[in-house]
Coordinates of C-alpha atoms and ligand atoms in Angstrom, one line a residue:
G1081 CA 145.0 69.9 78.8
D1082 CA 144.5 68.7 75.1
V1083 CA 140.8 68.1 75.5
V1084 CA 140.1 71.6 77.0
P1085 CA 142.8 74.0 76.3
N1086 CA 143.1 77.6 77.2
L1087 CA 141.0 77.4 80.4
S1088 CA 140.8 80.4 82.7
D1089 CA 142.0 79.3 86.3
S1090 CA 138.5 79.5 87.7
Q1091 CA 137.3 77.1 85.0
R1092 CA 140.3 74.8 85.8
T1093 CA 139.5 74.9 89.5
V1094 CA 135.8 73.7 89.0
L1095 CA 136.8 71.2 86.3
E1096 CA 139.3 69.6 88.8
L1097 CA 136.8 69.9 91.5
L1098 CA 134.4 67.7 89.8
L1099 CA 137.1 65.0 88.8
R1100 CA 138.1 64.9 92.3
E1101 CA 134.6 64.5 93.6
G1102 CA 134.1 61.5 91.3
Q1103 CA 132.1 63.2 88.4
G1104 CA 134.4 62.0 85.7
H1105 CA 131.4 60.7 83.7
L1106 CA 130.4 64.3 82.9
F1107 CA 133.4 64.5 80.4
Q1108 CA 133.5 61.0 78.9
H1109 CA 132.2 62.4 75.7
W1110 CA 134.6 65.3 75.3
Q1111 CA 137.1 65.1 72.3
A1112 CA 140.0 67.0 71.8
G1113 CA 139.4 69.9 69.2
Q1114 CA 135.5 69.5 69.3
N1115 CA 132.8 71.5 70.8
E1116 CA 135.1 74.1 72.4
E1117 CA 132.3 76.7 73.0
D1118 CA 130.0 74.0 74.5
K1119 CA 132.7 73.0 76.9
I1120 CA 133.3 76.6 78.0
R1121 CA 129.6 77.0 78.5
F1122 CA 129.4 73.9 80.4
L1123 CA 132.3 75.1 82.8
N1124 CA 130.6 78.4 83.2
Q1125 CA 127.5 76.7 84.3
V1126 CA 129.6 74.6 86.8
E1127 CA 131.2 77.9 88.2
K1128 CA 127.6 79.3 88.7
L1129 CA 126.5 76.2 90.6
N1130 CA 129.6 76.2 92.5
D1131 CA 129.1 79.9 93.6
N1132 CA 125.3 79.6 94.4
Y1133 CA 125.6 76.7 97.1
P1134 CA 126.8 77.5 100.5
G1135 CA 130.3 75.5 100.6
G1136 CA 130.2 75.1 96.8
L1137 CA 129.5 72.2 94.6
A1138 CA 131.8 69.8 96.7
A1139 CA 129.5 70.5 99.8
Y1140 CA 126.5 69.7 97.6
I1141 CA 127.9 66.4 96.6
H1142 CA 128.9 65.5 100.0
N1143 CA 125.6 66.4 101.5
A1144 CA 123.9 64.5 98.7
R1145 CA 125.9 61.2 99.5
K1146 CA 125.0 61.4 103.0
L1147 CA 121.3 62.0 102.3
L1148 CA 120.9 59.6 99.7
A1149 CA 122.6 56.9 101.9
D1150 CA 120.1 57.8 104.8
S1151 CA 117.1 57.5 102.3
K1152 CA 118.4 54.1 101.0
A1153 CA 118.8 52.9 104.5
G1154 CA 115.2 54.1 105.3
R1155 CA 116.5 56.5 108.0
N1156 CA 114.5 59.5 108.5
P1157 CA 115.8 62.9 109.8
F1158 CA 113.7 62.5 113.1
D1159 CA 114.8 59.1 114.0
G1160 CA 115.1 59.0 117.8
Y1161 CA 112.5 61.8 118.2
T1162 CA 108.9 61.2 119.6
P1163 CA 106.4 63.7 118.4
S1164 CA 103.8 65.3 120.7
V1165 CA 101.3 68.2 120.4
P1166 CA 103.0 71.6 121.4
T1167 CA 101.3 74.4 123.0
G1168 CA 101.2 77.6 121.4
E1169 CA 99.2 81.1 121.4
Q1170 CA 95.8 80.2 120.6
L1171 CA 94.1 83.4 118.9
N1172 CA 90.4 83.7 118.9
Y1173 CA 89.5 86.6 116.4
G1174 CA 87.8 89.5 118.0
D1175 CA 88.4 88.9 121.6
E1176 CA 90.3 91.0 123.9
D1177 CA 93.6 89.4 123.5
F1178 CA 93.4 89.3 120.0
M1179 CA 92.8 92.9 119.8
K1180 CA 95.6 93.7 122.1
F1181 CA 98.0 91.6 119.9
E1182 CA 96.7 93.4 116.8
E1183 CA 97.0 96.7 118.1
A1184 CA 100.8 95.9 119.2
G1185 CA 101.4 94.3 115.8
V1186 CA 100.3 97.3 113.8
K1187 CA 102.6 99.6 115.8
E1188 CA 105.3 97.1 115.4
A1189 CA 105.0 97.1 111.5
K1190 CA 107.1 100.0 111.1
N1191 CA 110.1 97.7 112.1
A1192 CA 109.1 94.9 109.8
V1193 CA 110.6 93.7 106.3
F1194 CA 108.1 91.6 104.4
V1195 CA 109.6 88.5 102.4
L1196 CA 107.5 86.9 99.8
V1197 CA 108.8 83.5 98.5
A1198 CA 107.6 83.4 94.8
G1199 CA 110.0 81.2 93.0
G1200 CA 107.7 78.2 92.5
L1201 CA 105.7 77.5 89.2
G1202 CA 102.6 75.9 90.9
E1203 CA 102.7 72.9 88.8
R1204 CA 99.6 71.4 90.7
L1205 CA 97.5 74.5 89.7
G1206 CA 98.2 74.0 86.0
Y1207 CA 98.3 77.9 85.3
S1208 CA 100.8 79.1 82.8
G1209 CA 101.3 82.5 84.3
I1210 CA 102.9 83.4 87.6
K1211 CA 100.8 82.8 90.4
I1212 CA 101.1 86.3 92.1
A1213 CA 99.4 87.8 88.8
L1214 CA 96.3 85.7 89.4
P1215 CA 93.3 87.7 90.7
S1216 CA 92.6 86.8 94.3
Q1217 CA 88.8 87.3 93.7
I1218 CA 87.1 88.7 90.5
T1219 CA 84.7 91.2 92.3
T1220 CA 87.6 93.7 92.3
E1221 CA 90.1 91.8 90.3
T1222 CA 92.8 92.5 92.6
C1223 CA 95.7 90.1 91.9
Y1224 CA 97.7 88.5 94.9
L1225 CA 100.8 90.8 94.4
D1226 CA 98.7 94.0 94.4
L1227 CA 96.7 92.6 97.4
Y1228 CA 100.0 92.2 99.5
I1229 CA 101.3 95.5 98.6
Q1230 CA 98.2 97.2 99.4
H1231 CA 98.4 95.8 102.9
I1232 CA 102.1 96.5 103.4
L1233 CA 101.4 100.2 102.4
A1234 CA 98.5 100.4 104.7
L1235 CA 100.6 99.0 107.7
Q1236 CA 103.3 101.5 106.6
E1237 CA 100.7 104.3 107.0
A1238 CA 99.1 103.0 110.2
S1239 CA 102.5 102.3 111.9
G1240 CA 103.9 105.7 111.0
S1241 CA 106.8 104.0 109.2
H1242 CA 109.9 106.3 108.8
G1243 CA 112.1 106.8 106.0
S1244 CA 112.1 104.6 103.0
G1245 CA 109.1 102.6 104.0
I1246 CA 108.5 99.0 104.6
P1247 CA 110.8 96.8 102.6
L1248 CA 109.4 94.0 100.6
V1249 CA 111.6 91.2 99.1
I1250 CA 110.4 88.9 96.4
M1251 CA 112.2 85.7 96.0
T1252 CA 111.9 84.7 92.4
S1253 CA 113.4 81.9 90.2
D1254 CA 114.4 81.7 86.6
D1255 CA 110.7 80.4 86.2
T1256 CA 109.2 83.6 87.7
H1257 CA 111.7 86.4 87.6
S1258 CA 111.0 88.3 84.6
K1259 CA 107.3 88.1 84.9
T1260 CA 107.4 89.3 88.2
Q1261 CA 109.6 92.3 87.2
K1262 CA 107.2 93.0 84.5
L1263 CA 104.1 92.7 86.6
L1264 CA 105.6 95.5 89.0
E1265 CA 106.8 97.6 86.1
D1266 CA 103.4 97.5 84.2
N1267 CA 101.6 98.3 87.4
E1268 CA 104.0 100.9 88.8
Y1269 CA 105.0 98.6 91.6
F1270 CA 101.3 98.9 92.9
G1271 CA 102.0 102.1 94.6
M1272 CA 105.4 101.2 96.2
S1273 CA 108.5 102.9 95.6
P1274 CA 110.6 100.8 93.3
D1275 CA 113.5 101.1 95.9
Q1276 CA 111.3 99.4 98.5
V1277 CA 111.1 96.2 96.5
H1278 CA 114.0 93.7 96.2
L1279 CA 113.8 91.0 93.9
L1280 CA 116.3 88.2 94.9
K1281 CA 116.5 85.2 92.4
Q1282 CA 117.1 81.9 93.8
E1283 CA 119.2 79.5 91.5
K1284 CA 118.5 75.9 90.7
V1285 CA 120.6 72.9 91.9
A1286 CA 122.4 70.0 89.9
C1287 CA 120.3 66.9 89.4
L1288 CA 121.6 63.6 90.7
A1289 CA 121.4 60.4 88.7
D1290 CA 122.3 57.8 91.5
N1291 CA 123.2 56.9 95.1
D1292 CA 126.8 57.9 94.3
A1293 CA 125.4 61.6 93.8
R1294 CA 126.7 61.4 90.2
I1295 CA 125.7 64.6 88.5
A1296 CA 123.2 64.3 85.7
L1297 CA 123.4 65.8 82.2
D1298 CA 120.4 67.5 80.5
P1299 CA 118.8 64.6 78.4
S1300 CA 118.7 67.2 75.6
D1301 CA 122.0 68.8 75.8
P1302 CA 125.3 66.9 76.7
Y1303 CA 127.1 70.1 77.6
L1304 CA 124.5 71.2 80.2
I1305 CA 123.8 69.9 83.8
Q1306 CA 120.2 69.2 84.4
T1307 CA 119.0 71.4 87.3
K1308 CA 115.9 71.5 89.2
P1309 CA 114.5 73.9 92.1
H1310 CA 115.9 73.6 95.5
G1311 CA 112.8 74.6 97.4
H1312 CA 111.8 77.9 99.3
G1313 CA 114.5 77.2 101.9
D1314 CA 116.5 79.3 99.5
V1315 CA 115.1 82.3 100.7
H1316 CA 117.5 82.2 103.9
T1317 CA 120.4 81.8 101.7
V1318 CA 119.6 84.6 99.2
L1319 CA 118.9 86.9 102.2
H1320 CA 122.1 86.1 103.6
T1321 CA 124.1 86.9 100.5
S1322 CA 122.1 89.9 99.6
G1323 CA 123.8 92.0 102.2
L1324 CA 120.4 93.7 103.1
L1325 CA 120.1 92.3 106.5
P1326 CA 122.8 94.2 108.4
R1327 CA 121.6 97.3 106.6
W1328 CA 117.9 96.8 107.7
Q1329 CA 119.3 96.0 111.3
T1330 CA 121.1 99.4 111.4
E1331 CA 118.0 101.1 110.3
G1332 CA 116.3 99.7 113.5
R1333 CA 114.2 97.1 111.8
K1334 CA 113.5 94.1 114.0
W1335 CA 111.2 91.7 112.3
L1336 CA 111.2 89.7 109.0
L1337 CA 107.8 88.3 108.0
F1338 CA 107.9 85.4 105.4
F1339 CA 104.9 84.4 103.4
Q1340 CA 103.9 82.5 100.4
D1341 CA 102.3 83.4 97.1
T1342 CA 98.6 82.8 96.9
N1343 CA 96.8 83.2 100.2
G1344 CA 94.2 85.8 99.9
L1345 CA 93.5 85.9 103.7
L1346 CA 97.2 86.0 104.9
F1347 CA 97.5 89.6 106.0
K1348 CA 94.3 89.1 108.0
G1349 CA 96.5 87.3 110.9
I1350 CA 99.8 89.4 110.4
P1351 CA 99.0 92.0 112.7
A1352 CA 98.0 89.9 115.7
A1353 CA 101.0 87.4 114.7
L1354 CA 103.4 90.4 114.8
G1355 CA 101.8 91.5 118.1
V1356 CA 102.5 87.9 119.6
S1357 CA 106.2 87.9 118.4
S1358 CA 106.5 91.3 120.0
I1359 CA 104.8 90.8 123.1
R1360 CA 106.1 87.3 123.9
D1361 CA 109.7 88.3 122.4
L1362 CA 109.9 85.4 120.0
D1363 CA 112.7 84.5 117.9
V1364 CA 110.6 82.4 115.6
N1365 CA 106.9 82.5 115.4
S1366 CA 105.0 80.3 112.9
L1367 CA 101.5 80.9 112.0
A1368 CA 99.1 77.8 112.1
V1369 CA 95.5 76.8 111.6
P1370 CA 93.7 73.7 112.6
R1371 CA 94.8 70.9 110.3
K1372 CA 92.8 68.2 108.7
A1373 CA 94.7 64.8 108.7
K1374 CA 96.6 64.2 105.6
E1375 CA 96.1 67.8 104.4
A1376 CA 99.1 69.1 102.4
I1377 CA 100.4 71.2 105.0
G1378 CA 102.9 70.3 107.6
G1379 CA 102.1 69.7 111.1
I1380 CA 103.7 71.8 114.0
S1381 CA 105.2 69.3 116.5
K1382 CA 107.0 69.1 119.8
L1383 CA 109.9 66.6 119.1
T1384 CA 111.6 65.0 122.1
H1385 CA 114.9 63.2 121.6
E1386 CA 115.9 60.2 123.4
N1387 CA 118.4 62.2 125.1
G1388 CA 115.7 64.6 126.5
S1389 CA 116.3 67.6 124.2
Q1390 CA 113.2 69.0 122.6
M1391 CA 112.3 71.3 119.6
V1392 CA 109.2 72.7 118.3
L1393 CA 109.2 72.3 114.5
N1394 CA 107.2 71.7 111.3
V1395 CA 107.1 68.2 110.4
E1396 CA 106.1 68.2 106.7
Y1397 CA 103.0 66.4 105.5
N1398 CA 104.7 63.5 103.7
Q1399 CA 106.9 62.8 107.0
L1400 CA 104.3 63.1 109.8
D1401 CA 102.4 60.0 109.0
P1402 CA 105.5 57.7 109.0
L1403 CA 106.9 59.5 111.9
L1404 CA 103.8 58.9 114.0
R1405 CA 103.5 55.3 112.8
S1406 CA 107.0 54.7 114.1
S1407 CA 106.5 56.2 117.3
G1408 CA 103.6 54.5 119.0
Y1409 CA 100.8 56.0 116.9
P1410 CA 99.8 52.9 114.9
D1411 CA 97.1 54.8 112.8
G1412 CA 99.5 57.6 111.9
D1413 CA 98.2 60.9 110.7
V1414 CA 94.5 60.7 111.5
N1415 CA 91.7 63.3 112.9
D1416 CA 91.1 63.4 116.6
P1417 CA 87.5 61.8 116.6
T1418 CA 86.5 64.4 119.1
T1419 CA 87.4 67.6 117.1
G1420 CA 87.5 66.1 113.7
Y1421 CA 90.9 67.7 113.2
S1422 CA 94.5 66.5 113.5
P1423 CA 96.0 67.2 116.9
F1424 CA 98.8 68.9 115.3
P1425 CA 98.4 72.5 114.3
G1426 CA 98.9 73.1 110.6
N1427 CA 101.8 75.1 109.3
I1428 CA 100.9 77.8 106.9
N1429 CA 104.4 78.9 106.3
Q1430 CA 104.0 82.4 107.5
L1431 CA 107.0 83.0 109.8
V1432 CA 107.8 86.0 111.8
I1433 CA 111.6 86.0 112.6
K1434 CA 113.6 88.3 114.8
I1435 CA 116.2 89.9 112.6
G1436 CA 119.0 90.2 115.2
P1437 CA 119.3 86.4 116.1
Y1438 CA 118.6 85.5 112.7
I1439 CA 121.6 87.5 111.3
E1440 CA 123.8 85.7 113.8
E1441 CA 122.4 82.2 113.0
L1442 CA 122.9 82.8 109.2
L1443 CA 126.5 84.0 109.7
R1444 CA 127.1 80.8 111.6
T1445 CA 125.5 78.5 109.0
K1446 CA 126.4 80.6 105.9
G1447 CA 122.9 80.8 104.9
A1448 CA 122.6 77.2 104.5
I1449 CA 119.4 75.3 105.7
V1450 CA 118.7 71.7 106.4
E1451 CA 118.0 69.7 103.1
F1452 CA 116.4 66.6 102.3
V1453 CA 116.1 64.2 99.4
N1454 CA 113.2 62.4 97.8
P1455 CA 114.3 60.1 95.1
K1456 CA 111.8 58.1 93.4
Y1457 CA 113.5 54.4 93.2
K1458 CA 112.9 52.1 90.4
D1459 CA 112.5 49.2 92.8
A1460 CA 112.8 48.1 96.3
S1461 CA 116.5 47.6 96.0
K1462 CA 116.7 51.4 96.0
T1463 CA 119.7 51.2 93.8
S1464 CA 118.4 53.3 90.8
F1465 CA 116.0 56.1 90.4
K1466 CA 113.1 56.5 87.8
S1467 CA 114.3 59.8 87.2
S1468 CA 117.1 62.2 88.5
T1469 CA 116.7 63.7 91.9
R1470 CA 118.1 66.6 93.7
L1471 CA 118.5 68.2 97.3
E1472 CA 115.6 70.4 98.6
C1473 CA 115.1 72.5 101.4
M1474 CA 112.1 74.3 103.1
M1475 CA 111.9 77.7 104.7
Q1476 CA 110.2 76.7 107.9
D1477 CA 113.3 74.1 108.6
Y1478 CA 115.0 77.3 109.7
P1479 CA 114.7 76.5 113.4
R1480 CA 116.2 73.1 113.0
T1481 CA 119.7 74.5 113.5
L1482 CA 118.8 76.9 116.3
S1483 CA 120.2 76.5 119.9
P1484 CA 117.7 75.0 122.3
S1485 CA 117.7 78.3 124.2
A1486 CA 116.0 80.1 121.2
K1487 CA 112.5 81.3 121.6
V1488 CA 110.5 79.2 119.1
G1489 CA 106.7 79.6 119.2
F1490 CA 103.7 79.5 117.0
S1491 CA 100.2 81.3 116.8
V1492 CA 97.0 79.4 115.9
L1493 CA 94.4 81.2 114.0
D1494 CA 91.1 80.2 112.7
T1495 CA 91.3 78.8 109.1
W1496 CA 88.4 80.9 107.9
L1497 CA 90.3 84.2 108.8
A1498 CA 93.8 83.3 107.9
Y1499 CA 94.4 80.3 105.3
A1500 CA 92.9 80.1 101.8
P1501 CA 95.7 79.1 99.6
V1502 CA 95.3 78.4 95.8
K1503 CA 97.1 75.4 94.8
N1504 CA 95.2 72.6 93.2
N1505 CA 93.7 72.6 89.6
P1506 CA 90.0 72.0 89.1
E1507 CA 90.1 68.2 88.4
D1508 CA 92.4 67.4 91.5
A1509 CA 90.3 69.8 93.7
A1510 CA 87.0 68.1 92.6
K1511 CA 88.3 64.9 93.7
I1512 CA 89.1 66.0 97.4
P1513 CA 86.5 64.5 99.7
E1514 CA 83.7 66.7 100.8
G1515 CA 84.4 68.5 104.0
N1516 CA 88.4 68.6 103.3
P1517 CA 89.9 71.9 102.1
K1518 CA 90.1 72.2 98.4
H1519 CA 92.8 74.7 98.1
S1520 CA 91.6 75.8 94.6
P1521 CA 91.1 79.1 92.8
T1522 CA 87.2 78.5 93.4
S1523 CA 87.6 77.7 97.0
G1524 CA 90.3 80.5 97.6
E1525 CA 87.9 83.2 96.3
M1526 CA 85.0 82.0 98.3
A1527 CA 87.0 82.2 101.5
I1528 CA 87.8 85.7 101.0
Y1529 CA 84.1 86.6 101.0
K1530 CA 83.4 84.3 103.8
A1531 CA 86.1 85.9 106.1
H1532 CA 84.8 89.4 105.6
C1533 CA 81.3 88.4 106.2
L1534 CA 82.4 86.6 109.4
M1535 CA 84.4 89.6 110.6
L1536 CA 81.5 91.9 109.9
R1537 CA 79.2 89.3 111.9
K1538 CA 81.4 89.6 114.8
A1539 CA 81.3 93.3 114.7
G1540 CA 77.5 93.0 115.0
A1541 CA 76.3 93.1 111.4
Q1542 CA 73.5 91.0 110.1
I1543 CA 74.8 88.8 107.1
E1544 CA 72.4 86.5 105.5
D1545 CA 73.7 82.8 105.4
P1546 CA 75.6 81.6 102.5
K1547 CA 74.2 79.5 99.6
Q1548 CA 75.8 76.2 98.5
E1549 CA 76.7 76.3 94.9
V1550 CA 78.8 73.9 92.7
F1551 CA 81.5 75.4 90.4
N1552 CA 84.1 73.1 88.6
G1553 CA 82.6 70.1 90.5
Q1554 CA 83.4 71.6 93.8
S1555 CA 80.4 72.4 96.3
V1556 CA 81.3 75.8 98.0
E1557 CA 79.5 78.2 100.2
V1558 CA 78.6 81.5 98.5
W1559 CA 78.6 84.3 101.0
P1560 CA 77.6 87.8 100.2
R1561 CA 80.7 89.2 98.2
V1562 CA 82.2 91.5 100.6
I1563 CA 85.6 93.1 99.9
W1564 CA 87.3 95.8 101.6
S1565 CA 90.7 97.3 101.0
P1566 CA 93.1 97.3 104.0
K1567 CA 92.9 101.1 103.9
W1568 CA 89.4 100.6 105.1
A1569 CA 90.3 98.2 107.9
L1570 CA 93.5 96.3 108.8
T1571 CA 92.4 95.1 112.2
F1572 CA 89.2 94.2 114.1
A1573 CA 89.1 97.5 115.8
D1574 CA 89.1 99.1 112.6
V1575 CA 86.1 97.3 111.3
C1576 CA 84.3 98.1 114.5
K1577 CA 85.2 101.6 114.2
N1578 CA 83.6 102.0 110.8
L1579 CA 80.3 100.7 111.6
S1580 CA 77.5 102.0 113.7
G1581 CA 73.7 101.2 114.0
Q1582 CA 72.9 98.1 112.0
L1583 CA 74.4 96.9 108.7
Q1584 CA 72.4 94.3 106.8
I1585 CA 73.6 92.4 103.8
S1586 CA 71.4 89.9 101.8
Q1587 CA 73.2 86.8 100.4
R1588 CA 72.9 87.9 96.7
S1589 CA 74.7 91.1 97.7
T1590 CA 78.2 92.6 96.8
L1591 CA 79.7 95.4 99.0
V1592 CA 83.1 96.9 98.1
L1593 CA 84.7 99.2 100.4
N1594 CA 87.8 100.9 99.1
G1595 CA 88.7 104.1 101.1
A1596 CA 90.3 105.1 104.3
H1597 CA 87.4 106.7 105.9
I1598 CA 84.0 105.2 105.0
Q1599 CA 81.7 105.0 107.9
L1600 CA 78.3 102.8 107.6
E1601 CA 75.5 103.8 109.9
D1602 CA 72.2 101.9 109.6
V1603 CA 72.7 100.6 106.1
T1604 CA 70.9 97.8 104.2
V1605 CA 72.4 96.3 101.0
D1606 CA 70.4 94.0 98.7
G1607 CA 72.2 94.1 95.3
T1608 CA 75.6 95.6 94.6
L1609 CA 77.3 98.8 96.4
L1610 CA 80.6 100.1 95.5
L1611 CA 82.1 102.8 97.7
C1612 CA 85.5 104.2 97.1
G1613 CA 87.1 107.4 98.6
I1614 CA 90.4 109.4 98.2
P1615 CA 92.6 109.5 101.5
E1616 CA 91.4 113.2 102.1
S1617 CA 87.6 112.4 102.0
E1618 CA 85.8 111.5 105.1
A1619 CA 82.4 109.7 103.9
K1620 CA 79.2 108.6 105.9
L1621 CA 76.3 106.8 104.8
S1622 CA 73.5 107.0 107.5
N1623 CA 70.1 105.3 107.1
V1624 CA 70.6 104.2 103.6
R1625 CA 69.0 101.3 101.6
V1626 CA 70.6 100.1 98.5
Q1627 CA 68.4 97.8 96.2
N1628 CA 69.4 96.7 92.6
K1629 CA 69.8 93.6 90.5
G1630 CA 73.3 93.4 91.6
W1631 CA 76.2 91.1 90.4
S1632 CA 76.1 87.3 90.1
F1633 CA 78.4 84.4 89.2
K1634 CA 77.8 82.4 86.1
S1635 CA 79.3 78.9 86.0
V1636 CA 82.0 78.3 83.5
D1637 CA 83.5 74.7 82.8
Y1638 CA 87.0 74.5 83.0
K1639 CA 87.1 72.3 79.9
D1640 CA 85.5 75.3 78.0
T1641 CA 88.5 76.6 76.0
T1642 CA 86.6 79.6 74.7
Y1643 CA 87.3 81.0 78.2
P1644 CA 90.6 82.3 79.3
E1645 CA 92.6 80.1 81.5
V1646 CA 92.2 82.3 84.6
T1647 CA 88.3 82.1 84.4
R1648 CA 88.4 78.5 83.6
I1649 CA 90.6 77.4 86.6
R1650 CA 88.1 79.2 88.9
G1651 CA 85.0 77.8 87.3
F1652 CA 82.8 81.2 87.0
E1653 CA 82.5 84.6 85.7
L1654 CA 80.7 87.8 86.9
E1655 CA 77.8 89.0 85.6
K1656 CA 77.3 92.6 86.3
L1657 CA 73.5 93.5 86.2
E1658 CA 73.2 96.6 88.1
Q1659 CA 75.1 98.4 90.9
C1660 CA 75.2 101.6 93.0
S1661 CA 78.5 103.0 92.6
I1662 CA 79.5 106.2 94.7
A1663 CA 82.9 107.7 94.6
F1664 CA 84.1 110.2 97.3
D1665 CA 86.5 112.0 95.2
Q1666 CA 86.8 115.4 96.8
P1667 CA 88.6 116.4 99.9
G1668 CA 86.5 117.0 102.9
S1669 CA 83.4 115.2 104.5
C1670 CA 80.3 113.9 102.7
L1671 CA 77.3 112.6 104.3
I1672 CA 74.6 110.6 102.5
Q1673 CA 71.6 110.0 104.6
N1674 CA 68.1 108.8 104.8
V1675 CA 67.8 107.7 101.2
S1676 CA 66.9 104.6 99.2
L1677 CA 69.5 104.1 96.3
Ligands
UGB2994 N1 108.6 78.4 96.4 C1 109.7 79.1 96.2 O1 109.8 80.3 96.2 N2 110.8 78.2 95.4 C2 110.8 77.0 95.3 O2 111.7 76.4 94.9 C3 109.6 76.2 95.5 C4 108.6 76.9 96.1 P1 104.3 75.3 97.5 P2 104.5 73.2 99.4 O3 101.0 76.3 103.7 O4 100.3 76.0 101.9 C5 104.4 74.6 101.8 O5 104.7 74.4 96.5 O6 106.1 73.4 99.4 C6 107.6 79.2 96.9 C7 104.9 74.0 103.1 O7 106.0 73.4 103.0 O8 102.9 75.9 97.2 O9 103.8 72.0 99.0 C8 106.1 79.0 96.1 O10 106.3 80.0 95.2 C9 103.8 73.4 104.0 O11 104.4 73.1 105.2 O12 104.0 74.6 99.0 O13 104.1 73.4 101.0 C10 105.3 79.3 97.1 O14 105.0 80.7 97.5 C11 102.6 74.3 104.2 O15 102.8 75.3 104.9 C12 105.7 78.8 98.4 O16 107.3 78.7 98.1 C13 102.1 74.7 102.6 O17 103.2 75.3 101.9 C14 105.2 77.2 98.9 O18 105.3 76.4 97.7 C15 101.0 75.7 102.9

């Protein structure tokens, strides 16, 4: 009473809670009559931490004690389970089944809600801004958030979405919230209506100083609890508490599509994956790609318990190797020599979840998700930590608590089509052995060109082979720089519909297609061709040959600080020498034929 007079009831409640939970050390330095404002600030923070965790701070401390004890004893969450390779839907780009799934997925998109987790800072990338503001590629400089919104708007249009359009949720954190808000406002929400976009902020959780889950104070402020991010699993908690889920269900929405911040190819697999969820009526459908052993993506595994129960689940990359070693695979996480890939499909954290069962499950769990702890111990006695730790959670762990009757599946897509994340800084990427994915801004950009070229090839176009070049110490394939907006094509059927005769593109070329109705019939590009059209225009190029000096990449060393950070991390800039640019900016049809430009 003397040390902290005049407390509100809620402040007193959390103070008593901490004392009850063995956290008296937090108050040891408190003196009567001193630092009154700091004490109130501290208790306000405690109230917030208590409100933001399902079950409050007491539950957090109890969960932490249990997980820390398990970690000290070397118990892992999958003890008693044996992993095996599960079977899922294998999707082959452009074949009949793929096209059937894509068609169903586009129709179903009107019943979808998209959820982007973008609370991470991307420390591994070493970029000081928010990752969704980075250009996905520099030919059109479309940033990731713009790219995602363009796709959602194109799906909205193609599916005949009703009412207020397809909602987009963006989970932010204190690290990313205001910059995300500003990016949206500065760009008029990239064409979305502001009420379509919901920013939900995740809060950090208290750090823990030892195995008794004693909460850590911030080293620079004795009246502040040190906090750290709780992980992307918070997305389920923030959705549960937002009150938005029942509203969407009432509006007839059926699917939630979760996705991550920097994958320039992620929407290439979404129509087919949504089609799989809808046709197979899956409660959970995870997108996957073939995985290289030790790649920093989880492995989708079938886990069979000693008691016979089974679940299909992501096993995170740091847990897969020890789990395999302890269950009869002495070599751990290694490639199958016949395929050169890990036998476990790689989780790319794009999840399609059916909204009805999701709401029921979150009501049952109060939005909580299975957690883990990863303390860095000082020594083998595991009695003290090098630095404070905290509980974490992952969004792909959602199926962990589902009943065995839930329909949990996954869909495997080609990596070239669906997965090109940007996570690693140039120095780390350059150290990754040849043949393994770099996951850098350099590789992420090149993958977008390659995907478009391979899709065109699949549709019958003649695309010259790529050239091998080195940027920022990474050897990459440079394909012709083909970019199209989702208005031009969302599916393989759209690509085929827009092409007739022969399309030929040389390696040094750039082709940008930005418009809903642009037909190419017998077109040859050797240089740069930029085509854009308003929605009311119907354009066709027939028997057209384009030749000019084009655009090329000039190498930039990441250490060269005369360049902006965004250029340095990808390792090249664009030299625009010459181009042919045509804008179809009048309503009605326009035919350009039998010319060399
Ligand atoms: N994120 C948040 O929104 N909040 C957080 O607190 C943390 C992250 P990382 P990670 O496909 O590439 C995941 O750090 O965790 C957002 C999967 O676990 O890029 O190493 C963040 O903004 C792994 O199984 O990824 O690995 C970003 O959008 C595999 O699927 C997203 O969460 C791998 O991603 C992912 O954060 C992958």
